[in-house]
Amino acid sequence: AVGTLILMTTAVLWSLPVALGSVLFQTEYLSGKFKTFLTQLTYILNATPTILFGLVGYLFFGEYLGVSWVTGSLILAVMILPTLQVSIREAVEALPEKYREAGMALGLSRPSQIRRIILPQCFYGIVTGVLLGLARAAGETAAIMFTATTFSGIQLPQSFSDPVPTLQTHILVLAQEAANPQSLAQAWGAGLVLLGLVFMLTLTAWAFRTRVVMESEQ
């Protein structure tokens, strides 16, 4: 479980600044067909099979970093980036125009409006995106199986080049010993822990999402 949390948390730390910066640039500075193209590209990437992210990510990161938790976190960061972008964009676009008009009336520049108005008002939307990204990262297996995880021999990474054990690979190893009742029971237990983690993150994201809808209606 600790290895899974390491990959999830690091992936969000990689992808959140990129997602936030790209969304703010698109919504506050771009317009027209290019903005529409970038929006549609985000939705396409969000629907891309995860195994493709794993293969492409390994070509870019794995060749240089090898099998390590850093490689896995970078691949997961690229994978959850569209999820964060979609959630943050919806929060920014749902912000009532009166907030921007108030900022303009006060003479705030565009960067000042982003820092003092948009980011504070879209806080719940940003948190929702982070939680959904964590939930997606927690459920991924194929993208990190051969690039970040170890099946045995390592408990926790001691350096940037070490692999890391995860719940996903632990479940896979136990499932391969299905003839052993004890291994099968442990696999179900690990699966329940993983399912509970994803459910908790999704439920919390739903709660924050409700706050975003309430604020947009004010």
Coordinates of C-alpha atoms in Angstrom, one line a residue:
A1 CA 0.0 0.0 0.0
V2 CA 2.9 2.4 0.8
G3 CA 4.4 1.9 -2.6
T4 CA 1.1 2.6 -4.3
L5 CA 0.7 5.8 -2.3
I6 CA 4.3 6.9 -3.3
L7 CA 3.5 6.5 -7.0
M8 CA 0.1 8.2 -6.7
T9 CA 1.3 11.2 -4.7
T10 CA 4.4 11.7 -6.8
A11 CA 2.4 11.5 -10.0
V12 CA 0.1 14.2 -8.8
L13 CA 3.0 16.4 -7.8
W14 CA 4.4 16.1 -11.3
S15 CA 1.2 16.7 -13.2
L16 CA -0.7 19.3 -11.1
P17 CA 1.5 22.3 -12.0
V18 CA 1.4 21.4 -15.7
A19 CA -2.4 20.9 -15.7
L20 CA -3.1 24.0 -13.7
G21 CA -0.8 26.2 -15.8
S22 CA -2.1 24.8 -19.2
V23 CA -5.7 25.3 -18.2
L24 CA -5.2 28.9 -17.0
F25 CA -3.3 29.7 -20.2
Q26 CA -6.1 28.2 -22.4
T27 CA -9.0 29.8 -20.5
E28 CA -7.6 33.2 -19.8
Y29 CA -5.3 33.9 -22.7
L30 CA -6.4 31.8 -25.7
S31 CA -9.6 32.0 -27.8
G32 CA -10.9 30.8 -31.1
K33 CA -10.2 27.5 -32.9
F34 CA -6.8 26.9 -31.3
K35 CA -8.4 26.9 -27.9
T36 CA -11.1 24.5 -29.1
F37 CA -8.5 22.2 -30.6
L38 CA -6.6 22.0 -27.3
T39 CA -9.8 21.3 -25.5
Q40 CA -10.8 18.4 -27.8
L41 CA -7.2 17.1 -27.6
T42 CA -7.5 16.9 -23.9
Y43 CA -10.7 14.8 -24.1
I44 CA -9.1 12.5 -26.7
L45 CA -6.1 11.9 -24.4
N46 CA -8.4 11.3 -21.5
A47 CA -10.0 8.4 -23.5
T48 CA -6.7 6.9 -24.6
P49 CA -6.0 3.3 -23.4
T50 CA -3.7 3.3 -20.5
I51 CA -1.4 0.6 -22.0
L52 CA -0.5 3.1 -24.7
F53 CA 0.6 5.6 -22.1
G54 CA 2.7 2.9 -20.6
L55 CA 4.4 2.0 -23.8
V56 CA 5.0 5.6 -24.9
G57 CA 6.1 6.6 -21.4
Y58 CA 8.6 3.8 -21.2
L59 CA 10.1 5.0 -24.5
F60 CA 10.5 8.5 -23.2
F61 CA 11.4 7.8 -19.5
G62 CA 12.2 4.1 -19.1
E63 CA 15.1 4.1 -21.5
Y64 CA 16.9 6.7 -19.4
L65 CA 15.7 6.0 -15.9
G66 CA 15.2 2.3 -16.1
V67 CA 12.7 0.4 -14.0
S68 CA 12.2 2.7 -11.0
W69 CA 9.5 4.4 -9.0
V70 CA 10.4 7.7 -10.7
T71 CA 9.7 6.2 -14.1
G72 CA 6.4 4.9 -12.9
S73 CA 5.4 8.2 -11.3
L74 CA 6.3 10.1 -14.5
I75 CA 4.2 7.7 -16.6
L76 CA 1.3 8.0 -14.2
A77 CA 1.7 11.8 -14.3
V78 CA 1.3 11.9 -18.0
M79 CA -1.7 9.5 -17.8
I80 CA -3.7 11.5 -15.2
L81 CA -2.8 14.9 -16.7
P82 CA -5.9 15.0 -19.0
T83 CA -8.1 14.0 -16.0
L84 CA -6.8 17.0 -14.0
Q85 CA -7.1 19.3 -17.0
V86 CA -10.7 18.4 -17.6
S87 CA -11.7 18.9 -14.0
I88 CA -9.8 22.1 -13.5
R89 CA -11.1 23.6 -16.8
E90 CA -14.7 22.8 -15.9
A91 CA -14.2 24.6 -12.5
V92 CA -12.6 27.7 -14.2
E93 CA -15.2 27.9 -16.9
A94 CA -18.0 27.5 -14.4
L95 CA -16.8 30.6 -12.4
P96 CA -19.4 33.3 -12.8
E97 CA -18.3 36.2 -15.0
K98 CA -19.1 38.7 -12.2
Y99 CA -15.9 37.7 -10.4
R100 CA -13.8 38.6 -13.4
E101 CA -15.7 41.8 -13.9
A102 CA -15.2 42.8 -10.3
G103 CA -11.4 42.2 -10.8
M104 CA -11.4 44.4 -13.9
A105 CA -13.3 47.1 -12.1
L106 CA -10.6 47.1 -9.4
G107 CA -7.9 47.5 -12.0
L108 CA -6.4 44.1 -11.5
S109 CA -4.1 42.8 -14.2
R110 CA -4.7 39.4 -15.7
P111 CA -2.1 37.7 -13.6
S112 CA -3.5 39.4 -10.5
Q113 CA -7.0 38.2 -11.3
I114 CA -5.7 34.6 -11.7
R115 CA -3.8 34.8 -8.4
R116 CA -6.4 36.6 -6.3
I117 CA -9.7 35.7 -7.8
I118 CA -9.7 32.6 -10.1
L119 CA -7.4 30.3 -8.1
P120 CA -9.2 30.9 -4.7
Q121 CA -12.6 30.6 -6.2
C122 CA -11.7 27.4 -8.1
F123 CA -10.1 25.7 -5.1
Y124 CA -12.7 23.0 -4.8
G125 CA -12.4 22.2 -8.6
I126 CA -8.7 21.9 -8.3
V127 CA -9.0 19.5 -5.3
T128 CA -11.6 17.5 -7.2
G129 CA -9.2 17.1 -10.1
V130 CA -6.4 16.0 -7.8
L131 CA -8.6 13.4 -6.1
L132 CA -9.9 12.0 -9.4
G133 CA -6.3 11.9 -10.7
L134 CA -5.3 10.0 -7.5
A135 CA -8.2 7.6 -8.0
R136 CA -7.2 6.9 -11.6
A137 CA -3.6 6.4 -10.7
A138 CA -4.5 4.0 -7.9
G139 CA -6.3 1.7 -10.3
E140 CA -3.6 1.5 -13.0
T141 CA -1.6 -1.7 -13.4
A142 CA -0.5 -2.2 -17.0
A143 CA 1.3 1.2 -17.3
I144 CA 3.5 0.6 -14.4
M145 CA 3.9 -3.2 -14.2
F146 CA 7.1 -3.4 -16.1
T147 CA 8.5 0.1 -15.6
A148 CA 8.1 0.9 -11.9
T149 CA 7.2 -2.1 -9.7
T150 CA 8.9 -5.1 -8.3
F151 CA 7.3 -8.4 -7.7
S152 CA 9.5 -9.4 -4.7
G153 CA 12.7 -8.6 -2.9
I154 CA 12.2 -4.9 -2.2
Q155 CA 10.0 -3.3 0.5
L156 CA 10.5 0.4 -0.1
P157 CA 12.7 2.3 -2.5
Q158 CA 16.1 3.4 -1.1
S159 CA 17.0 5.6 -4.1
F160 CA 15.6 7.2 -7.2
S161 CA 16.6 4.2 -9.3
D162 CA 14.8 1.6 -7.2
P163 CA 11.5 -0.1 -8.1
V164 CA 8.6 -0.1 -5.7
P165 CA 6.1 -2.7 -4.6
T166 CA 2.4 -1.9 -5.3
L167 CA -0.9 -3.3 -4.4
Q168 CA -1.6 -4.0 -8.1
T169 CA 1.4 -6.3 -8.6
H170 CA 0.9 -7.8 -5.2
I171 CA -2.6 -8.8 -6.2
L172 CA -1.3 -10.2 -9.5
V173 CA 1.3 -12.4 -7.8
L174 CA -1.3 -13.7 -5.3
A175 CA -3.8 -14.4 -8.1
Q176 CA -1.2 -16.6 -9.9
E177 CA -1.3 -18.9 -6.9
A178 CA -5.1 -19.3 -7.0
A179 CA -4.7 -23.0 -6.1
N180 CA -3.5 -22.0 -2.7
P181 CA -6.6 -20.9 -0.6
Q182 CA -4.4 -18.7 1.7
S183 CA -3.0 -16.8 -1.3
L184 CA -6.4 -16.4 -2.9
A185 CA -7.8 -15.0 0.4
Q186 CA -4.9 -12.5 0.6
A187 CA -5.5 -11.5 -3.0
W188 CA -9.1 -10.7 -2.2
G189 CA -8.0 -8.8 0.9
A190 CA -5.5 -6.7 -1.1
G191 CA -8.2 -6.1 -3.8
L192 CA -10.6 -4.9 -1.1
V193 CA -8.0 -2.4 0.2
L194 CA -7.4 -1.1 -3.3
L195 CA -11.1 -0.9 -4.1
G196 CA -11.7 0.9 -0.8
L197 CA -8.9 3.4 -1.6
V198 CA -10.4 4.2 -5.0
F199 CA -13.9 4.5 -3.6
M200 CA -12.8 6.8 -0.8
L201 CA -11.0 9.1 -3.3
T202 CA -14.0 9.1 -5.7
L203 CA -16.5 9.8 -2.9
T204 CA -14.4 12.7 -1.6
A205 CA -14.1 14.1 -5.1
W206 CA -17.8 13.9 -5.5
A207 CA -18.3 15.9 -2.3
F208 CA -15.9 18.6 -3.5
R209 CA -17.5 18.5 -6.9
T210 CA -20.8 19.4 -5.3
R211 CA -19.3 22.4 -3.7
V212 CA -18.1 23.6 -7.2
V213 CA -21.6 23.3 -8.6
M214 CA -23.0 25.2 -5.6
E215 CA -20.5 28.0 -6.1
S216 CA -21.1 28.3 -9.8
E217 CA -24.9 28.8 -9.1
Q218 CA -24.3 31.7 -6.7

